Each structure stands twice: as C-alpha cells, then as structure tokens.
XYZ file of C-alpha atoms in Angstrom:
182
model
C -20.757 -23.853 -19.846
C -20.385 -21.735 -22.982
C -17.674 -22.216 -25.555
C -14.709 -19.857 -25.005
C -14.932 -18.628 -28.617
C -18.583 -17.583 -28.105
C -17.850 -15.340 -25.134
C -15.880 -12.178 -24.578
C -12.217 -12.633 -23.765
C -10.103 -10.606 -21.337
C -7.419 -9.068 -23.576
C -4.490 -6.651 -23.538
C -1.719 -5.467 -25.840
C 1.820 -5.975 -24.590
C 5.410 -6.024 -25.730
C 6.252 -9.623 -26.581
C 9.435 -10.741 -24.889
C 11.278 -13.783 -26.176
C 11.749 -16.746 -23.831
C 15.411 -15.699 -23.481
C 14.417 -12.144 -22.535
C 11.987 -13.500 -19.945
C 14.828 -15.606 -18.498
C 16.986 -12.452 -18.235
C 14.333 -10.948 -15.949
C 14.498 -13.845 -13.472
C 17.620 -12.745 -11.529
C 15.862 -9.476 -10.643
C 12.811 -11.429 -9.531
C 14.888 -13.873 -7.447
C 16.656 -11.085 -5.548
C 13.322 -9.484 -4.718
C 11.773 -12.841 -3.787
C 14.579 -13.400 -1.263
C 13.919 -9.988 0.256
C 10.123 -10.490 0.268
C 9.577 -14.261 0.667
C 5.841 -13.923 1.346
C 5.289 -12.293 -2.047
C 4.094 -14.271 -5.056
C 6.451 -14.401 -8.035
C 4.944 -13.860 -11.477
C 5.402 -16.973 -13.641
C 8.258 -16.558 -16.127
C 5.924 -17.110 -19.104
C 3.737 -14.246 -17.846
C 6.494 -11.608 -17.650
C 5.467 -8.805 -20.007
C 5.181 -5.036 -20.383
C 1.606 -3.907 -21.050
C 0.888 -1.370 -23.765
C -2.885 -1.161 -23.277
C -5.337 -3.153 -21.134
C -8.620 -3.745 -22.953
C -10.685 -5.860 -20.573
C -13.568 -7.881 -22.035
C -13.462 -8.035 -25.849
C -15.898 -9.743 -28.214
C -14.734 -11.864 -31.157
C -15.801 -9.126 -33.593
C -13.925 -6.437 -31.654
C -10.873 -8.688 -31.529
C -10.866 -9.063 -35.314
C -11.047 -5.282 -35.741
C -8.256 -4.725 -33.202
C -5.995 -7.243 -34.945
C -6.639 -5.681 -38.356
C -5.883 -2.203 -37.016
C -2.753 -3.321 -35.135
C -1.348 -4.805 -38.349
C -1.137 -1.255 -39.707
C 1.245 -0.088 -36.974
C 4.699 0.625 -38.363
C 7.370 0.787 -35.682
C 11.051 -0.127 -35.887
C 12.655 -2.444 -33.355
C 14.090 -0.553 -30.395
C 16.151 -1.009 -27.264
C 14.432 -0.972 -23.884
C 16.552 -0.464 -20.768
C 15.039 -1.583 -17.455
C 16.979 -0.161 -14.510
C 14.593 0.643 -11.664
C 12.733 -1.547 -9.190
C 9.686 0.192 -7.764
C 6.226 -0.544 -6.421
C 2.575 0.199 -6.765
C 0.846 0.055 -3.395
C -2.486 -0.783 -5.057
C -2.204 -3.432 -6.336
C 0.639 -4.538 -4.102
C 3.305 -5.265 -6.719
C 7.033 -4.829 -7.255
C 8.115 -4.164 -10.801
C 11.094 -3.491 -13.039
C 10.875 -0.346 -15.167
C 12.908 2.067 -17.244
C 14.058 5.241 -15.471
C 13.970 6.917 -18.884
C 11.246 5.681 -21.205
C 12.407 5.091 -24.777
C 10.702 7.431 -27.238
C 9.974 4.439 -29.479
C 8.070 2.721 -26.667
C 5.948 5.818 -26.106
C 5.217 6.096 -29.842
C 4.228 2.420 -30.041
C 2.063 2.685 -26.929
C 0.353 5.803 -28.284
C -0.414 4.084 -31.616
C -1.883 1.062 -29.812
C -3.855 3.287 -27.420
C -5.255 5.349 -30.296
C -6.532 2.178 -32.001
C -8.107 0.930 -28.777
C -9.690 4.257 -27.856
C -11.084 4.678 -31.386
C -12.962 1.416 -30.784
C -14.374 2.638 -27.470
C -11.909 1.066 -25.059
C -10.661 3.295 -22.268
C -7.715 2.654 -20.040
C -8.364 2.029 -16.370
C -5.268 3.886 -15.188
C -4.331 7.505 -15.770
C -1.083 7.993 -17.622
C 1.131 5.295 -19.063
C 3.727 3.859 -16.670
C 5.604 1.066 -18.434
C 6.700 -1.726 -16.108
C 7.243 -5.481 -15.839
C 5.536 -6.908 -12.743
C 7.898 -9.302 -10.937
C 6.145 -9.905 -7.581
C 2.548 -9.662 -6.385
C 1.062 -9.398 -2.893
C 4.040 -7.521 -1.473
C 3.992 -4.671 1.032
C 6.765 -2.123 0.689
C 7.007 1.474 1.881
C 5.019 3.993 -0.174
C 7.144 5.424 -2.972
C 9.700 2.602 -2.886
C 12.137 2.936 -5.791
C 15.658 1.597 -6.262
C 18.137 1.725 -9.137
C 19.431 -1.688 -10.232
C 21.931 -3.022 -12.737
C 20.461 -2.063 -16.133
C 19.018 -4.751 -18.374
C 18.809 -3.771 -22.043
C 16.682 -5.814 -24.401
C 15.769 -5.339 -28.033
C 12.040 -5.154 -28.626
C 10.986 -6.467 -32.014
C 7.411 -7.644 -31.402
C 4.227 -6.773 -29.600
C 1.157 -8.957 -29.209
C -2.505 -9.154 -28.333
C -2.733 -11.380 -25.260
C -5.574 -13.197 -23.558
C -5.632 -13.383 -19.779
C -6.852 -16.835 -18.737
C -7.540 -18.337 -15.341
C -6.604 -22.016 -15.533
C -7.115 -24.058 -12.374
C -6.662 -20.978 -10.198
C -3.517 -19.769 -11.970
C -3.385 -16.770 -14.289
C -1.834 -17.403 -17.690
C -1.199 -14.917 -20.481
C -1.567 -16.399 -23.947
C -0.423 -14.464 -27.040
C -3.234 -14.628 -29.614
C -1.707 -12.463 -32.364
C 1.891 -11.281 -32.669
C 2.939 -8.203 -34.624
C 6.512 -7.601 -35.746
C 8.022 -4.160 -35.413
C 8.924 -2.840 -38.844
C 9.757 0.413 -40.555
C 6.864 2.391 -42.018
C-alpha cells in the first residue's frame, strides 16, 4: 500500500464553518431526519459549503493551489441560509441561500479561476451553493421549502481532503485561509 503523501488526494475548496456554526445547522438536519428517517445524516464535522471540487490532486498541484489561494483577498461576509431543497441525483437534501451573497459569488469565482487556470474543471454546470444535510433521500422533483433563516458570518475558507476511513467519509481541512480586505 502506498504512502498517502505519495499519491494524489481527493480535494475541494469550501467555506470553513466553525464548530459552533456546524452545530447551528443541526436543528435543520434533525427536522429533516425525522421527516425522512431512512436518509443518512451528514456527520456534523462534514457540514460545509463547497466552493470548487477539484477531484484527484497531486502534491505538486496542491502546493500551487495553496500558494495561489493565499493571494485571494476577500472580506468576511454574512451568509443567510433559508431554503431546504433537493438534488435528485445525487439524492440529497440541502440548506441553501434563496439569495446568494455577492461576496460568496466573488470568492467562489476567485477560487474557480485559480483552479481552472491549473487545468481543473468543475463537474457541475453553474455554481449552486448549498450545505448537504441528508443523503440517500427521495423527495419529489423540484422540492424546495423556505425555512427559518440562519445567518452566519463567513471568515475563512479551506482546502479540504475527502478521506474514506473505515467506510465513512471524512472531510479534513488541509489549509485554511482567512478572509481579509485586499
């Protein structure tokens, strides 16, 4: 078996929620879990909002991505999550903003530009910010419901590694970047 550092890693950029912010997402998850008991809840430590999914990344590419991401200048901003909706493929329920903060779009665009300049291309068309709460859930196509808004202040984003440990997915932040003025 090869050493993890010698092989490509499955990586993505994401907003980095604090442990307290992740806890604030749990009541939304619990309500949905009661309604869809057969669904699988995302582990609290894995709750995140993806900026750009990279896929397999070599150690050299990772170093270049980290160096480039350090140059991003973005002030902290408020993110309001107020809609529960679904993607039918994959079968997930998520919490999302009904109106996407301009600052989030600017940050996502800066991250995407860095990634695309290095040859990474997104799998999905268009950016749809969301926090996955439940997996393996079947809901009617186009399901969407307004919920009590949750506002959180975003002050960091990170480069995460997606690991499979004993059959469970775990997202590990490798490098954290603080939002700051330019």
